[in-house]
XYZ file of C-alpha atoms in Angstrom:
613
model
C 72.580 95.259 62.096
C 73.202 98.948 62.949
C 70.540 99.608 60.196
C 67.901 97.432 61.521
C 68.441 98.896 64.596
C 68.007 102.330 63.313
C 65.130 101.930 60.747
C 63.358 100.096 63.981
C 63.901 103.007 66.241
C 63.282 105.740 63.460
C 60.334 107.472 64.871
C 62.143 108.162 68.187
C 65.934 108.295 67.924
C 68.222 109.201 65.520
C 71.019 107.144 65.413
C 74.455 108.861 65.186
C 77.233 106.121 65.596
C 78.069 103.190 67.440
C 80.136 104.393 71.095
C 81.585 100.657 72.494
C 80.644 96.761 72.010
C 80.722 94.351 75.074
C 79.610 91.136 76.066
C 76.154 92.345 76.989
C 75.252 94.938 73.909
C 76.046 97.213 71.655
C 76.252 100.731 72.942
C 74.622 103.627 69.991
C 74.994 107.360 70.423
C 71.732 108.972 69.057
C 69.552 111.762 69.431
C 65.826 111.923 71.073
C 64.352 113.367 68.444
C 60.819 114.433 70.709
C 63.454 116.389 73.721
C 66.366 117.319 70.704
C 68.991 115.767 73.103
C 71.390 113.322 73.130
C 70.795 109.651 74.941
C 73.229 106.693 74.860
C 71.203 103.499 73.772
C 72.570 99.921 74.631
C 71.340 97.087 72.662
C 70.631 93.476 73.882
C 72.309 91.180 71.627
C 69.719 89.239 69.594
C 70.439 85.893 71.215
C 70.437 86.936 74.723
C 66.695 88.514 73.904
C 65.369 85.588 72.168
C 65.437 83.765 75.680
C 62.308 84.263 77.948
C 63.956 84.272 80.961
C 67.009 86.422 80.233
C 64.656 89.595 78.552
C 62.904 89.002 81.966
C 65.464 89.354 83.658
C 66.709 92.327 81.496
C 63.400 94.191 81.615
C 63.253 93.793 85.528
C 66.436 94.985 85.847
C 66.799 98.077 84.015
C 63.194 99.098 85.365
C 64.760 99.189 88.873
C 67.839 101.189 87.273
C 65.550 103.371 85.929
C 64.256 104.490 89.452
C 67.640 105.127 90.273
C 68.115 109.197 90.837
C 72.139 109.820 91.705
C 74.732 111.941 90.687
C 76.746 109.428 89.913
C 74.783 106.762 88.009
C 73.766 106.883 84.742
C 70.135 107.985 84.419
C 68.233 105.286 82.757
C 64.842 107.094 80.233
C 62.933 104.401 78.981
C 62.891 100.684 77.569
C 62.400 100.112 73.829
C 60.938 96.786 72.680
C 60.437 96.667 68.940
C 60.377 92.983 67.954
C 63.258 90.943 68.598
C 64.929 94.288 69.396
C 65.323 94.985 72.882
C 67.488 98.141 74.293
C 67.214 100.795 76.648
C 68.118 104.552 76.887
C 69.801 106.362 78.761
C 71.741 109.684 79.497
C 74.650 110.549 77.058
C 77.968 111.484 79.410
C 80.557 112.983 76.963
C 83.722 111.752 78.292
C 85.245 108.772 78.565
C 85.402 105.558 80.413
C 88.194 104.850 83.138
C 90.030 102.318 80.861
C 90.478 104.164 78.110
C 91.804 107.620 80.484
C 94.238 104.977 82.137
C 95.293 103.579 78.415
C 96.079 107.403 77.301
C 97.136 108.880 80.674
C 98.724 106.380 82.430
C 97.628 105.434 86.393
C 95.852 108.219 88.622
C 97.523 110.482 90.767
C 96.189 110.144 94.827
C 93.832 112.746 94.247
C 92.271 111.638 91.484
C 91.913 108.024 92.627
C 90.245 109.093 95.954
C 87.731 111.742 94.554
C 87.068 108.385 91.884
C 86.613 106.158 94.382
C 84.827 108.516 96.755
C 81.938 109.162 93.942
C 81.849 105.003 92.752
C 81.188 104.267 96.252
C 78.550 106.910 97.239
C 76.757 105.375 93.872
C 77.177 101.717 95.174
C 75.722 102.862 98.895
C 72.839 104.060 97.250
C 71.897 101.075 95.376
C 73.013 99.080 97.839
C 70.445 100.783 100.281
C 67.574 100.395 97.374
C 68.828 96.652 97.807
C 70.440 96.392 94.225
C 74.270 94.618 93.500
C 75.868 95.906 90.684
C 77.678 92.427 89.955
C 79.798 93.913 87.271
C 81.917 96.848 88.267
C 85.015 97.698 86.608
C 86.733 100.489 84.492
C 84.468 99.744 81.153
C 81.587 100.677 83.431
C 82.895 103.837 85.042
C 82.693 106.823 83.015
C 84.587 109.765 84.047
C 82.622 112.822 82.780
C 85.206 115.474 80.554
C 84.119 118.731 81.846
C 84.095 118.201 85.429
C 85.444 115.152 85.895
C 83.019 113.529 87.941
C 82.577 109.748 88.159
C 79.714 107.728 86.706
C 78.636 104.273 87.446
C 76.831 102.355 84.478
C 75.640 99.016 82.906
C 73.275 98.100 85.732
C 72.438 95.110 83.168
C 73.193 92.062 85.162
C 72.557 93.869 88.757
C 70.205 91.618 90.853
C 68.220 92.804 93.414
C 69.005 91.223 97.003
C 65.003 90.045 97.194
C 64.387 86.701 95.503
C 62.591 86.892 92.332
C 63.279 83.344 91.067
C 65.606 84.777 88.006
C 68.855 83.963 90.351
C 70.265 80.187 90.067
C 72.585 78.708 92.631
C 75.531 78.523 91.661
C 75.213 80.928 88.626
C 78.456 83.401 87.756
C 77.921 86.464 86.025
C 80.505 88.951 85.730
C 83.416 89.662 84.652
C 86.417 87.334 86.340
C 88.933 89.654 86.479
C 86.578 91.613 88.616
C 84.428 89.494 90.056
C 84.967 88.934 94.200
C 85.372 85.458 95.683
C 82.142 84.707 96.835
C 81.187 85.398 93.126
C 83.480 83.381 91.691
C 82.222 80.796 93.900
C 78.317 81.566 93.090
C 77.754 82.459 96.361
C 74.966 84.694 97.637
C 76.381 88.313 97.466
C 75.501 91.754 98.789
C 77.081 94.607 98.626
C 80.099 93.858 99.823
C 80.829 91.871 96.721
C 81.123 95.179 94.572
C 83.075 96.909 97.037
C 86.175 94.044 96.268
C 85.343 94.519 92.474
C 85.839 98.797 93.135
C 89.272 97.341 94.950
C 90.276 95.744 91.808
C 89.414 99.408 89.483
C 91.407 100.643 92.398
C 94.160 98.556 91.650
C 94.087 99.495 87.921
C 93.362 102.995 88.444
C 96.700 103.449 90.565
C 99.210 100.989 89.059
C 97.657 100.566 85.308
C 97.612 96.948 85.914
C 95.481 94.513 87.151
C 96.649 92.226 90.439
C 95.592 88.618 88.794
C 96.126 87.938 85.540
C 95.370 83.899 83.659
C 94.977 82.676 79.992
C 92.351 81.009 81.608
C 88.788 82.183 83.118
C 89.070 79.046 85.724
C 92.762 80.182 86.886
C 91.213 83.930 87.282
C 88.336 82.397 89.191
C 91.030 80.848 91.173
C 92.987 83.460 91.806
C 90.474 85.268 93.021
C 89.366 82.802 95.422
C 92.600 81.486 96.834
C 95.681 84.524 96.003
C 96.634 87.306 97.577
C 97.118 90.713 95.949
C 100.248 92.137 95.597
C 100.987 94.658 98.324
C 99.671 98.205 96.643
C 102.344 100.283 98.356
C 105.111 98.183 96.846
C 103.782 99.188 93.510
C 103.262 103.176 94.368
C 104.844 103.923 97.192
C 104.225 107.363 96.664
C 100.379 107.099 97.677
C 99.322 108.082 100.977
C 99.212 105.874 103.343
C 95.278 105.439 104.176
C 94.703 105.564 100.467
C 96.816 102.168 100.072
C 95.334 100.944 103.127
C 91.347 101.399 101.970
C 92.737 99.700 98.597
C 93.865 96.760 100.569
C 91.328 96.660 102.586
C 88.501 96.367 99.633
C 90.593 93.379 98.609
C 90.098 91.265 101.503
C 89.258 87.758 100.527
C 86.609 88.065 103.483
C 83.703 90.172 103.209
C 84.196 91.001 106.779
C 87.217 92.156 106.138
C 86.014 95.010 103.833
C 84.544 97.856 104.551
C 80.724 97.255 105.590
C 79.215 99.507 103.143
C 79.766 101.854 100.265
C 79.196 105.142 102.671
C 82.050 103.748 104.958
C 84.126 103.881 102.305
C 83.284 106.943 101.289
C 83.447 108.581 104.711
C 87.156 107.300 105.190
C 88.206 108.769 101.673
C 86.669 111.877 102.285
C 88.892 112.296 105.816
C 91.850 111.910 103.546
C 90.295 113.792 100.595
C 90.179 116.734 103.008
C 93.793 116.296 103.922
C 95.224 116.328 100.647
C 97.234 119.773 100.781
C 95.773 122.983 99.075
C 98.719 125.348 97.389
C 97.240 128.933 96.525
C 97.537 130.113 93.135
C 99.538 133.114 94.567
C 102.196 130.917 95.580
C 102.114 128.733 92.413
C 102.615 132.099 90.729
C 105.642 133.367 92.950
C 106.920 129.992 92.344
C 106.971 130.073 88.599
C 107.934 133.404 88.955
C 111.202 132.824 91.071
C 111.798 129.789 89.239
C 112.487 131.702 85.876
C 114.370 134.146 87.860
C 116.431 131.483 89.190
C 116.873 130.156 85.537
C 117.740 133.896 84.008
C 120.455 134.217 86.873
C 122.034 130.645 85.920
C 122.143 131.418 82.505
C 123.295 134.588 83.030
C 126.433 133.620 85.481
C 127.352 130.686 83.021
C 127.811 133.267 80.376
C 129.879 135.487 82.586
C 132.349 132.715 83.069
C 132.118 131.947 80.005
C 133.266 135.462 78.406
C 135.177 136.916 81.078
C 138.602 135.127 80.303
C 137.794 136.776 76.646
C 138.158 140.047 74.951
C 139.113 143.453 75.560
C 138.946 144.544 79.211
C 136.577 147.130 78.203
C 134.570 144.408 76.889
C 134.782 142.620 79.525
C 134.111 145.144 82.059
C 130.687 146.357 79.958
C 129.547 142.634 79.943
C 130.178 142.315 83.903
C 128.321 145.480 84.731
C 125.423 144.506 81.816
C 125.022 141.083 83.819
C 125.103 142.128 87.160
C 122.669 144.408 87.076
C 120.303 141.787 85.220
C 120.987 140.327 88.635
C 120.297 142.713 90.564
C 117.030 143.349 88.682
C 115.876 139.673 89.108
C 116.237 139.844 92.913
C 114.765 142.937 93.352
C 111.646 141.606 91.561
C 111.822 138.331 93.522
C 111.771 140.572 97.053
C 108.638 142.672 95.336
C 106.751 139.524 94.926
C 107.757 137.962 97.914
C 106.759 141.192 100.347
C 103.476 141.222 98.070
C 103.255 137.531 99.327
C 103.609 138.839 103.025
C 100.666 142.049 102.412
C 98.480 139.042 101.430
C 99.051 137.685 104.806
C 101.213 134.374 103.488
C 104.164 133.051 105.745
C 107.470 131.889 105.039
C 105.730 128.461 106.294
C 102.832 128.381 103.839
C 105.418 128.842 101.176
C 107.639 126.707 102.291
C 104.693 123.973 102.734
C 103.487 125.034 99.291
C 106.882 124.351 97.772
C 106.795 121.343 98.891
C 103.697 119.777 98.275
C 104.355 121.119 94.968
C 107.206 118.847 94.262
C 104.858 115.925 95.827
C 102.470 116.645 92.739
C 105.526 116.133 90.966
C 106.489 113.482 92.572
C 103.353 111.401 92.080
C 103.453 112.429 88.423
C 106.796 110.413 87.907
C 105.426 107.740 90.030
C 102.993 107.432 88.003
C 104.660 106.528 84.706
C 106.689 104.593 86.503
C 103.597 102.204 87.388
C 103.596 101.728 83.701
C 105.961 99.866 82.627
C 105.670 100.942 78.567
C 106.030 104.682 79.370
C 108.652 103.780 82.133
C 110.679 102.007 79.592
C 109.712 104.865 76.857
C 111.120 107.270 79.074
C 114.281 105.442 80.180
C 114.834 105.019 76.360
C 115.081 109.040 76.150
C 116.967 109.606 78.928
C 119.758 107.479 78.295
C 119.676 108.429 74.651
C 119.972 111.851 75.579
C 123.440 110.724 77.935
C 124.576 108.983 74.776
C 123.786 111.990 72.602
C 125.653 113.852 75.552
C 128.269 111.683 75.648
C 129.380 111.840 71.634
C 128.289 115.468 71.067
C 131.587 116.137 73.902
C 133.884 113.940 72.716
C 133.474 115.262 68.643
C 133.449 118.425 70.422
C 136.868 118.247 71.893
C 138.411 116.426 69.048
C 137.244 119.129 66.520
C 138.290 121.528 68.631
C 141.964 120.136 69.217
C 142.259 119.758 65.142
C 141.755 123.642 64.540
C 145.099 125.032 62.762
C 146.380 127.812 64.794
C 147.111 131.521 62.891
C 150.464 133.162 62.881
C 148.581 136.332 63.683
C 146.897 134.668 66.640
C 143.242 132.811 66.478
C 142.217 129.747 64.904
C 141.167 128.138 61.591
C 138.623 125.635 60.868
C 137.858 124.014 58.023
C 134.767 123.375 56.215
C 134.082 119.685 57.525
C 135.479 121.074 60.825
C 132.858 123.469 61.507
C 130.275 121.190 60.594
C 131.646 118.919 63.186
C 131.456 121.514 65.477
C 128.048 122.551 65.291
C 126.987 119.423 64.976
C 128.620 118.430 68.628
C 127.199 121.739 69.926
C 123.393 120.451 68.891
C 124.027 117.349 69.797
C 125.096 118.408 73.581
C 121.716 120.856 73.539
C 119.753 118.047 72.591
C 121.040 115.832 75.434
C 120.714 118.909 78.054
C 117.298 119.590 77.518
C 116.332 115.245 77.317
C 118.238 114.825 80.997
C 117.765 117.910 82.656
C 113.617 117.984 81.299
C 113.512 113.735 81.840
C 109.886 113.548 84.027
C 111.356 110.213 85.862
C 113.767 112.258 88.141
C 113.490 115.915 89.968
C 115.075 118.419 86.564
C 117.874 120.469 88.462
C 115.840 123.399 88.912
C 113.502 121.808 91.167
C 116.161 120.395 93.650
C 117.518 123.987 94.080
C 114.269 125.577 93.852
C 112.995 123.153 96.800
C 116.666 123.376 98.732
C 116.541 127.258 98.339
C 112.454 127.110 100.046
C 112.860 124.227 101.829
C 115.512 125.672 104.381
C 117.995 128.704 105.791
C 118.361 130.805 102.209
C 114.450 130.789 101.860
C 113.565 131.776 105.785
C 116.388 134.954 104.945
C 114.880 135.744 102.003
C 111.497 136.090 104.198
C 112.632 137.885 106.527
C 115.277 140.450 104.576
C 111.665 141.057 102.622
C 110.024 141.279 106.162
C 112.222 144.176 107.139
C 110.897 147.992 108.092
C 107.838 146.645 106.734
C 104.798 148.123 108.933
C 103.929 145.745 111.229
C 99.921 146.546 110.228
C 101.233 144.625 106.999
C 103.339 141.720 108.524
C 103.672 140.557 112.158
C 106.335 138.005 113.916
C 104.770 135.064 112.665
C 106.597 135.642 109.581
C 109.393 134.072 110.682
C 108.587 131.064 112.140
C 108.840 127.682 110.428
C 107.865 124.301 110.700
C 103.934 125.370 110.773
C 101.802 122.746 108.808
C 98.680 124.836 108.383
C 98.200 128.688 106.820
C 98.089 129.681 110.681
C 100.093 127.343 112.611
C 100.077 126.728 116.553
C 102.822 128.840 117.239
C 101.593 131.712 115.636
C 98.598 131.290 117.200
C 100.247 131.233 120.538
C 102.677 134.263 119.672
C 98.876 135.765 118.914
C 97.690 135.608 122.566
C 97.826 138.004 125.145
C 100.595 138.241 127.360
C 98.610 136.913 130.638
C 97.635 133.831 128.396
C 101.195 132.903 127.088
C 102.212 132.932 130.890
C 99.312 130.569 131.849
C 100.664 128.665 129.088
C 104.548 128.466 129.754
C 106.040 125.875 128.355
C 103.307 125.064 125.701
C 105.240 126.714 123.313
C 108.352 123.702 123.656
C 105.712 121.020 123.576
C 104.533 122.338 120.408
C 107.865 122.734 118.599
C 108.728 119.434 119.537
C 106.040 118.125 117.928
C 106.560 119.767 114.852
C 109.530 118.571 115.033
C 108.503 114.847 115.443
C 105.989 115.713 112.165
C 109.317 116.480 109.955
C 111.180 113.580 110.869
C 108.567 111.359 110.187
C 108.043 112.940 106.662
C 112.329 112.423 106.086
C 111.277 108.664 107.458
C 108.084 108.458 105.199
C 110.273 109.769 102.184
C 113.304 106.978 102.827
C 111.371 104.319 103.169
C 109.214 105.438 100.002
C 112.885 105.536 98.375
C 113.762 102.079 99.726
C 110.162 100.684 98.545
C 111.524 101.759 94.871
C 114.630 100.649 94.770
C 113.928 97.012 96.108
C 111.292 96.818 93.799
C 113.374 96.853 90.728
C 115.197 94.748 91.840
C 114.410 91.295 90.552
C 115.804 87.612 91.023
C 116.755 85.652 87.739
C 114.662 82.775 87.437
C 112.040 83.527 89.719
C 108.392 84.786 88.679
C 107.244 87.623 90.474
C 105.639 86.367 93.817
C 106.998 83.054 94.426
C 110.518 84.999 96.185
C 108.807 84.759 99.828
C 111.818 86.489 101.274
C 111.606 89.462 98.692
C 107.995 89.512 98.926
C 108.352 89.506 103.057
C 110.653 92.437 102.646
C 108.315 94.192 100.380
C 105.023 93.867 102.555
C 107.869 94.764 105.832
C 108.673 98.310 104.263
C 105.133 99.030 102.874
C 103.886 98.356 106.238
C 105.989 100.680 107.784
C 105.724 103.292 105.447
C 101.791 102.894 106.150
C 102.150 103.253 109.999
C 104.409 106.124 109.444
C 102.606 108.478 107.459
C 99.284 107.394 109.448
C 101.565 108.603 112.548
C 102.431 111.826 110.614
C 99.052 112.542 109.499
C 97.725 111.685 113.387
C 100.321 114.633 114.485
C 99.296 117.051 111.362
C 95.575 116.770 112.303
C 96.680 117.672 116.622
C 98.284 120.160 115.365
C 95.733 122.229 113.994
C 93.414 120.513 116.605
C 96.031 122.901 119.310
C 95.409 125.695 116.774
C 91.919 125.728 116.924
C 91.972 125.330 121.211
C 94.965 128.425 121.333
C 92.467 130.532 118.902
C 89.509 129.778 121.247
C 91.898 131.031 124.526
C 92.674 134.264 122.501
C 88.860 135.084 122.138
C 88.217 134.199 125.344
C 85.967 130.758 125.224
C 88.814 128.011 126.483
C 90.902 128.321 129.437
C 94.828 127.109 129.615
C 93.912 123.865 130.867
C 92.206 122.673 127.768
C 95.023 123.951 125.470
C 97.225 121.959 127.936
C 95.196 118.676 127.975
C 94.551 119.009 124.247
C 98.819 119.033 123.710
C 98.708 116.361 125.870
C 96.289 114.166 124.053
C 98.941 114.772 120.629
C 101.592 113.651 122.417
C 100.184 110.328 123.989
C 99.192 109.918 119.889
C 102.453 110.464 119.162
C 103.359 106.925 120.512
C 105.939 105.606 122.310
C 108.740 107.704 120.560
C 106.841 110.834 120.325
């Protein structure tokens, strides 16, 4: 077939080598040969273009693709009909599609997913608003370009414009099940609403790597999708943020009134939290890395010192001691350079503190996200308690090799052949099990629990300010000791910024504040324990029972997602006051707000804060 299909199309396109199969065509990669660039071309299957009324409905179709004009569609060039041979061209994206990066990657991370389903849905408002359904979104027909990154939405094959034409049936399904939304499945009339529940299902896959219903059947998907509930998203990653899992769920209402009303709503509410997702500046990803090998050296370093001490000459020993100290002292030196470079660029202890710890949240949702597989989760378990085992045997040949050494009358030990063998052996054995714990990505590697304990509290706000000290204050002012900001220029320093006449206007602004910063940490400890609690009752399964049909379990479940939800929404409500009092204290300081507007604007955050703010 591939050669009919390229002796047919000879004059036009060069045809290179076949890119995907699927139920509606073969997809070719070839070359225009008039422009010299190259086009993707998907061919009808032969039987679907010997009927009249489906190579109508083809032809109509793509012709109202190909008026389409969006950044994240797939152009559509032109139609070929040769014959029996019906196909048409369009642009060539070099990347790949959103299956195949969830196959080799495992789920998204929250960014990812909301920048993909950001660009998906400003594609689907704009058909939508040239009256067009997609009908058959899912990952096979999202293409996620490689240099960029950027989303694509493609195969507008069986789309159907919201206008009758006669080509629609009642009572007709086209789709795919596993995707298709319940008015779909139940060939109901649809608008656009119908692919915003299929984009809720490529949600589902893109964060978790699985798909919420599952049948060996196409009439028990068709029923799932009409009658069953979606497992709760949170309960699955807990680590996403809170709106994120809530648009998810949302999308997936069995209602259409219940979703979102339109492609651009959707996008509007992801780009709120797209905005929101924390920025870290490559200065203090590079102090980071830079103190974290520091850290490292000085570890190393001290383990050897115990190690030797108790050994050799005291001359030795005293060499040795002086050699490693002043590594030390070398190491934090270089760790105060960087850090009072990090003050000259106008950094705070805060905005590396917040750093540090969104940091370890990219982290974080790394390990979350193998765990949403369960291959790699299991892959990685595998490792890790292989490496304990390894661990576990390298010590124990260890010590019995070493207790079997034959002492010498002059002092010192022998070891035989076989012996030292043993020895080394046990010493490999114990490096190999180091590195596969300590390096395992399901759980924090020691170096980032101290690194985030040291920057996270007391030992890094010294370190700021022992680096702050006799520095000019045209370099660094007070605000570089103050913690508990959330933005690069929190509200307290802005108020430590004002005038002396405004910070009396304002007395007792500066409590108000503090206690809400306060209120914003303890609801990220609460966010994090219930994320913890999320995890742990989720592996936790009852013998005999199929997943969904515990209704206590699953209660639980939805109980701590839910909460989770309304606490980081609370958090994030705070976070955004916050800088919302920043921006109202910077407007005092230059004159154009008064002390009453600061005043009702701390106000307004604390009503927000609730009943227990």
């Amino acid at each position: 077939m591939l050669d009919d299909i390229r002796q047919a199309l000879s004059d036009r396109y060069a045809i290179e080598r076949e890119l995907g199969k699927g139920g509606m065509g073969t997809v070719l990669l070839a070359r225009d040969l008039a422009l010299q660039r190259p086009v993707a071309i998907k061919v009808l299957p032969p039987e679907m273009a010997a009927r009249p009324e489906l190579r109508e409905r083809f032809l109509r179709e793509t012709q109202t693709a190909a008026g389409f004009s969006h950044p994240n569609i797939v152009s559509v060039h032109a139609v070929e009909e040769r014959g029996t041979l019906l196909c048409f061209v369009m642009a060539y994206v070099e990347g790949e599609t959103l299956t195949q990066r969830v196959r080799r990657t495992g789920p998204l991370g929250p960014a990812d997913a909301v920048r993909l389903l950001q660009e998906v849905a400003w594609a689907l408002s704009y058909a939508h608003g040239r009256g067009v359904v997609h009908r058959d979104i899912k990952p096979d027909n999202i293409l996620l370009e490689r240099a960029t990154g950027r989303a694509l939405v493609t195969d507008f094959g069986i789309a159907r414009t919201t206008t009758p034409s006669g080509l629609t049936q009642v009572g007709e399904v086209v789709g795919t099940p596993q995707f298709m939304s319940p008015e779909q499945a139940a060939g109901e009339p649809l608008d656009g609403r119908s692919d915003l529940y299929s984009l809720g299902i490529v949600a589902f896959f893109a964060v978790t790597g699985r798909l919420p219903f599952e049948a060996d059947s196409t009439q028990a998907l068709l029923a799932m999708q009409l009658t069953k509930a979606p497992p709760a998203i949170m309960a699955l990653r807990p680590d996403l943020p809170a709106p994120l899992a809530g648009a998810i769920d949302r999308l997936l209402a069995k209602q259409p009134g219940d979703r979102f009303p339109s492609g651009e709503a959707l996008a509007d509410a992801l780009g709120a939290l797209r905005l929101a997702q924390p920025e870290v500046a490559p200065a203090i990803r590079v102090y980071r890395e830079r103190v974290n090998q520091s850290m490292r050296a000085v570890l190393i370093l001290s383990f050897l010192l115990i190690a030797v001490f108790p050994h050799g000459a005291e001359l030795d020993r005293l060499v040795f001691t002086v050699m490693v100290c002043a590594f030390m002292l070398g190491f934090f030196i270089q760790v105060m350079a960087r850090t009072r470079y990090l003050l000259r660029q106008g950094f705070t202890y805060a905005d590396v503190r917040a750093g540090f710890l969104a940091i370890a949240a990219e982290s974080d949702a790394t390990r979350a996200q193998i765990r949403a597989v369960p291959a790699e989760y299991k892959r990685w378990r595998q490792v890790f308690f292989s490496g304990i085992a390894m661990g576990v045997l390298g010590a124990s040949t260890f010590y019995n090799a070493m207790t079997h050494r034959i002492p010498r009358p002059g002092g010192g030990y022998m070891v035989s052949r076989p012996g030292l063998i043993t020895i080394i052996a046990s010493v490999v054995l114990m490096a190999l099990s180091f590195v596969a714990v300590a390096t395992s990505p399901l759980r924090r590697s020691p170096f980032e629990l101290l690194d985030t304990k040291v920057f996270g509290g007391a030992p890094g706000r010294w370190l700021f300010r022992l680096a702050a000290w006799r520095m000019p204050a045209s370099e660094v002012g007070a605000s570089v000791v103050s913690s508990g900001a959330h933005t690069a220029r929190g509200p307290l320093t802005a108020f430590e910024e004002l005038p002396p006449v405004s910070k009396k206007a304002l007395a007792g602004v500066k409590g108000r504040i503090e206690k809400i910063e306060a209120e914003v940490e303890a609801l990220g400890s609460r966010e994090g324990e219930l994320a913890r609690a999320l995890r742990e009752a989720e592996t936790v399964s009852v013998s005999g029972l199929a997943e969904g049909e515990d209704p206590t379990r699953t209660a639980i479940l939805d109980e701590l997602a839910q909460t989770r939800r309304q606490v980081a929404e609370r958090r994030q409500t705070l976070i955004r006051g916050l800088e919302h009092i920043r921006l109202q204290l910077l407007r005092v300081r230059t004159g154009l707000a008064n002390a009453d507007e600061v005043i009702s604007q701390v106000a307004s955050v604390e009503r927000s804060a609730g009943p227990d703010g």
